[in-house]
Amino acid sequence: MGAYLLRRLPSALVVLAVASFAIFAMVRLVPGDPVATLAGPDASPEARAEIAAELGLDQPLVTQYVTWLGQLAHLDLGTSYRIGGQVSDLVADGAVNTIVLTIAALLLAVAVALVSSVLAVVLDKRWVNAALSFGNTLAIALPTFVTGLVLILLFAVVFPVLPAGGTPPDGFIARPDIAAQYLLLPAVCLALGAGAALTRFLTEALRTEMRQPYVTTARALGISRRRIVLTQALRNALPSTITVLGIQFGTLLGGAVLVEAIFTWPGLGGLIEEAISGRDYPLVQVLLLLSVAVFVAVQLLTDVVHAWLDPRVRIGGAA
């Protein structure tokens, strides 16, 4: 496994390097000037030039990019233009809430996919398949903001059993007794689409396994359909599903920005919006690169888990 990981690592580093350049370039292509934003409309040219020199924005773009890479190499994420303070501190404050929300949504999506797929294949009834297909299509087709508003309307207004948004007043660690109440609605909203996609893929993977010769042999020996699904088919379908799970994690990260806005969840989503609207180059660059880095790390982890579950992947990669 160590050798397989070493073979996969260089490509991940190349992706991060290309992403850093693309992010740096795209941020500067966005209309707007951070110097004009900071100086105000009535600032003199001299004042603007002084601010640009202070921020290093008077340097050539290549010099700015190399300087930024050097700061990242020393774990210096820079200073926010608009908000003030170290970017690392700002990211750390919002990252905890975003990570909690994303992991909760991921666990919900996996649980829904496992239960739904196994039930559909074990029961093998037409009405179950029709209900599952309808539910998957609805969950994928509905926009996230519509799902969020419906959940708030049902469970915070019509039946006020859950808070409409926010987080526990003193944080999750200080108030674990009520943390689930604040987390449930945004996590469900974020998990629905990913759960439906995972359910659809895993169900088809299980059905493919159930058409394999070993299943016919097992059935001839009198082994029940439920036992075959749980002990053999599910295990064989998991490796390919793990890869899809890694992709869905990236979808959850992107969707978290919108979900946080709907449920006033104080995560990285609001920070990204504020940084982009304020042309805060250091903060935007770090947030976008961090998103790419997390996605690449998750993809690398899913590849390793896939190779661990399916030795053929390791053998194929070594060939």
PDB file of N, CA and C in Angstrom, residues 118-119 121-123 206 209-210 214-215 218-219 221-236:
ATOM      1  N   VAL A 118     -29.617  -1.877  -0.148  1.00  0.00           N
ATOM      2  CA  VAL A 118     -29.727  -3.255   0.329  1.00  0.00           C
ATOM      3  C   VAL A 118     -31.189  -3.695   0.363  1.00  0.00           C
ATOM      4  N   LEU A 119     -32.078  -2.842   0.860  1.00  0.00           N
ATOM      5  CA  LEU A 119     -33.499  -3.189   0.895  1.00  0.00           C
ATOM      6  C   LEU A 119     -34.053  -3.417  -0.510  1.00  0.00           C
ATOM      7  N   VAL A 121     -32.504  -4.362  -3.246  1.00  0.00           N
ATOM      8  CA  VAL A 121     -31.990  -5.580  -3.880  1.00  0.00           C
ATOM      9  C   VAL A 121     -32.467  -6.829  -3.150  1.00  0.00           C
ATOM     10  N   VAL A 122     -32.545  -6.773  -1.829  1.00  0.00           N
ATOM     11  CA  VAL A 122     -33.002  -7.944  -1.070  1.00  0.00           C
ATOM     12  C   VAL A 122     -34.479  -8.214  -1.343  1.00  0.00           C
ATOM     13  N   LEU A 123     -35.322  -7.172  -1.290  1.00  0.00           N
ATOM     14  CA  LEU A 123     -36.752  -7.368  -1.519  1.00  0.00           C
ATOM     15  C   LEU A 123     -37.059  -7.659  -2.988  1.00  0.00           C
ATOM     16  N   LEU A 206     -24.982  -3.553  -6.892  1.00  0.00           N
ATOM     17  CA  LEU A 206     -25.474  -4.765  -6.236  1.00  0.00           C
ATOM     18  C   LEU A 206     -26.254  -5.638  -7.217  1.00  0.00           C
ATOM     19  N   GLU A 209     -23.838  -7.504  -9.296  1.00  0.00           N
ATOM     20  CA  GLU A 209     -23.255  -8.626  -8.552  1.00  0.00           C
ATOM     21  C   GLU A 209     -24.229  -9.793  -8.450  1.00  0.00           C
ATOM     22  N   MET A 210     -25.510  -9.491  -8.308  1.00  0.00           N
ATOM     23  CA  MET A 210     -26.503 -10.559  -8.155  1.00  0.00           C
ATOM     24  C   MET A 210     -26.707 -11.350  -9.446  1.00  0.00           C
ATOM     25  N   TYR A 214     -21.428 -16.794  -9.138  1.00  0.00           N
ATOM     26  CA  TYR A 214     -21.319 -17.263  -7.766  1.00  0.00           C
ATOM     27  C   TYR A 214     -22.640 -17.109  -7.004  1.00  0.00           C
ATOM     28  N   VAL A 215     -23.449 -16.144  -7.416  1.00  0.00           N
ATOM     29  CA  VAL A 215     -24.756 -15.976  -6.782  1.00  0.00           C
ATOM     30  C   VAL A 215     -25.681 -17.125  -7.173  1.00  0.00           C
ATOM     31  N   ALA A 218     -24.671 -20.023  -5.132  1.00  0.00           N
ATOM     32  CA  ALA A 218     -25.089 -19.871  -3.739  1.00  0.00           C
ATOM     33  C   ALA A 218     -26.586 -20.118  -3.579  1.00  0.00           C
ATOM     34  N   ARG A 219     -27.374 -19.632  -4.524  1.00  0.00           N
ATOM     35  CA  ARG A 219     -28.816 -19.858  -4.460  1.00  0.00           C
ATOM     36  C   ARG A 219     -29.161 -21.330  -4.619  1.00  0.00           C
ATOM     37  N   LEU A 221     -27.406 -23.691  -3.580  1.00  0.00           N
ATOM     38  CA  LEU A 221     -27.055 -24.341  -2.318  1.00  0.00           C
ATOM     39  C   LEU A 221     -28.030 -23.998  -1.201  1.00  0.00           C
ATOM     40  N   GLY A 222     -29.038 -23.187  -1.510  1.00  0.00           N
ATOM     41  CA  GLY A 222     -30.057 -22.865  -0.526  1.00  0.00           C
ATOM     42  C   GLY A 222     -29.768 -21.638   0.325  1.00  0.00           C
ATOM     43  N   ILE A 223     -28.751 -20.857  -0.035  1.00  0.00           N
ATOM     44  CA  ILE A 223     -28.429 -19.646   0.726  1.00  0.00           C
ATOM     45  C   ILE A 223     -29.430 -18.556   0.359  1.00  0.00           C
ATOM     46  N   SER A 224     -29.944 -17.873   1.362  1.00  0.00           N
ATOM     47  CA  SER A 224     -30.980 -16.872   1.129  1.00  0.00           C
ATOM     48  C   SER A 224     -30.423 -15.672   0.382  1.00  0.00           C
ATOM     49  N   ARG A 225     -31.321 -14.956  -0.304  1.00  0.00           N
ATOM     50  CA  ARG A 225     -30.944 -13.751  -1.052  1.00  0.00           C
ATOM     51  C   ARG A 225     -30.382 -12.688  -0.112  1.00  0.00           C
ATOM     52  N   ARG A 226     -31.005 -12.528   1.050  1.00  0.00           N
ATOM     53  CA  ARG A 226     -30.535 -11.527   2.008  1.00  0.00           C
ATOM     54  C   ARG A 226     -29.107 -11.811   2.451  1.00  0.00           C
ATOM     55  N   ARG A 227     -28.804 -13.068   2.717  1.00  0.00           N
ATOM     56  CA  ARG A 227     -27.457 -13.417   3.186  1.00  0.00           C
ATOM     57  C   ARG A 227     -26.423 -13.200   2.082  1.00  0.00           C
ATOM     58  N   ILE A 228     -26.789 -13.519   0.845  1.00  0.00           N
ATOM     59  CA  ILE A 228     -25.855 -13.310  -0.267  1.00  0.00           C
ATOM     60  C   ILE A 228     -25.539 -11.826  -0.430  1.00  0.00           C
ATOM     61  N   VAL A 229     -26.582 -10.993  -0.338  1.00  0.00           N
ATOM     62  CA  VAL A 229     -26.382  -9.552  -0.499  1.00  0.00           C
ATOM     63  C   VAL A 229     -25.480  -9.005   0.603  1.00  0.00           C
ATOM     64  N   LEU A 230     -25.756  -9.388   1.841  1.00  0.00           N
ATOM     65  CA  LEU A 230     -25.039  -8.811   2.976  1.00  0.00           C
ATOM     66  C   LEU A 230     -23.617  -9.333   3.122  1.00  0.00           C
ATOM     67  N   THR A 231     -23.387 -10.594   2.778  1.00  0.00           N
ATOM     68  CA  THR A 231     -22.068 -11.195   3.039  1.00  0.00           C
ATOM     69  C   THR A 231     -21.163 -11.235   1.820  1.00  0.00           C
ATOM     70  N   GLN A 232     -21.724 -11.172   0.607  1.00  0.00           N
ATOM     71  CA  GLN A 232     -20.880 -11.305  -0.580  1.00  0.00           C
ATOM     72  C   GLN A 232     -21.061 -10.149  -1.565  1.00  0.00           C
ATOM     73  N   ALA A 233     -22.286  -9.922  -2.012  1.00  0.00           N
ATOM     74  CA  ALA A 233     -22.507  -8.911  -3.046  1.00  0.00           C
ATOM     75  C   ALA A 233     -22.121  -7.509  -2.578  1.00  0.00           C
ATOM     76  N   LEU A 234     -22.499  -7.178  -1.364  1.00  0.00           N
ATOM     77  CA  LEU A 234     -22.187  -5.838  -0.844  1.00  0.00           C
ATOM     78  C   LEU A 234     -20.684  -5.629  -0.743  1.00  0.00           C
ATOM     79  N   ARG A 235     -19.969  -6.635  -0.277  1.00  0.00           N
ATOM     80  CA  ARG A 235     -18.510  -6.519  -0.163  1.00  0.00           C
ATOM     81  C   ARG A 235     -17.868  -6.312  -1.531  1.00  0.00           C
ATOM     82  N   ASN A 236     -18.368  -7.010  -2.560  1.00  0.00           N
ATOM     83  CA  ASN A 236     -17.796  -6.886  -3.896  1.00  0.00           C
ATOM     84  C   ASN A 236     -18.179  -5.570  -4.573  1.00  0.00           C
TER      85      ASN A 236
END
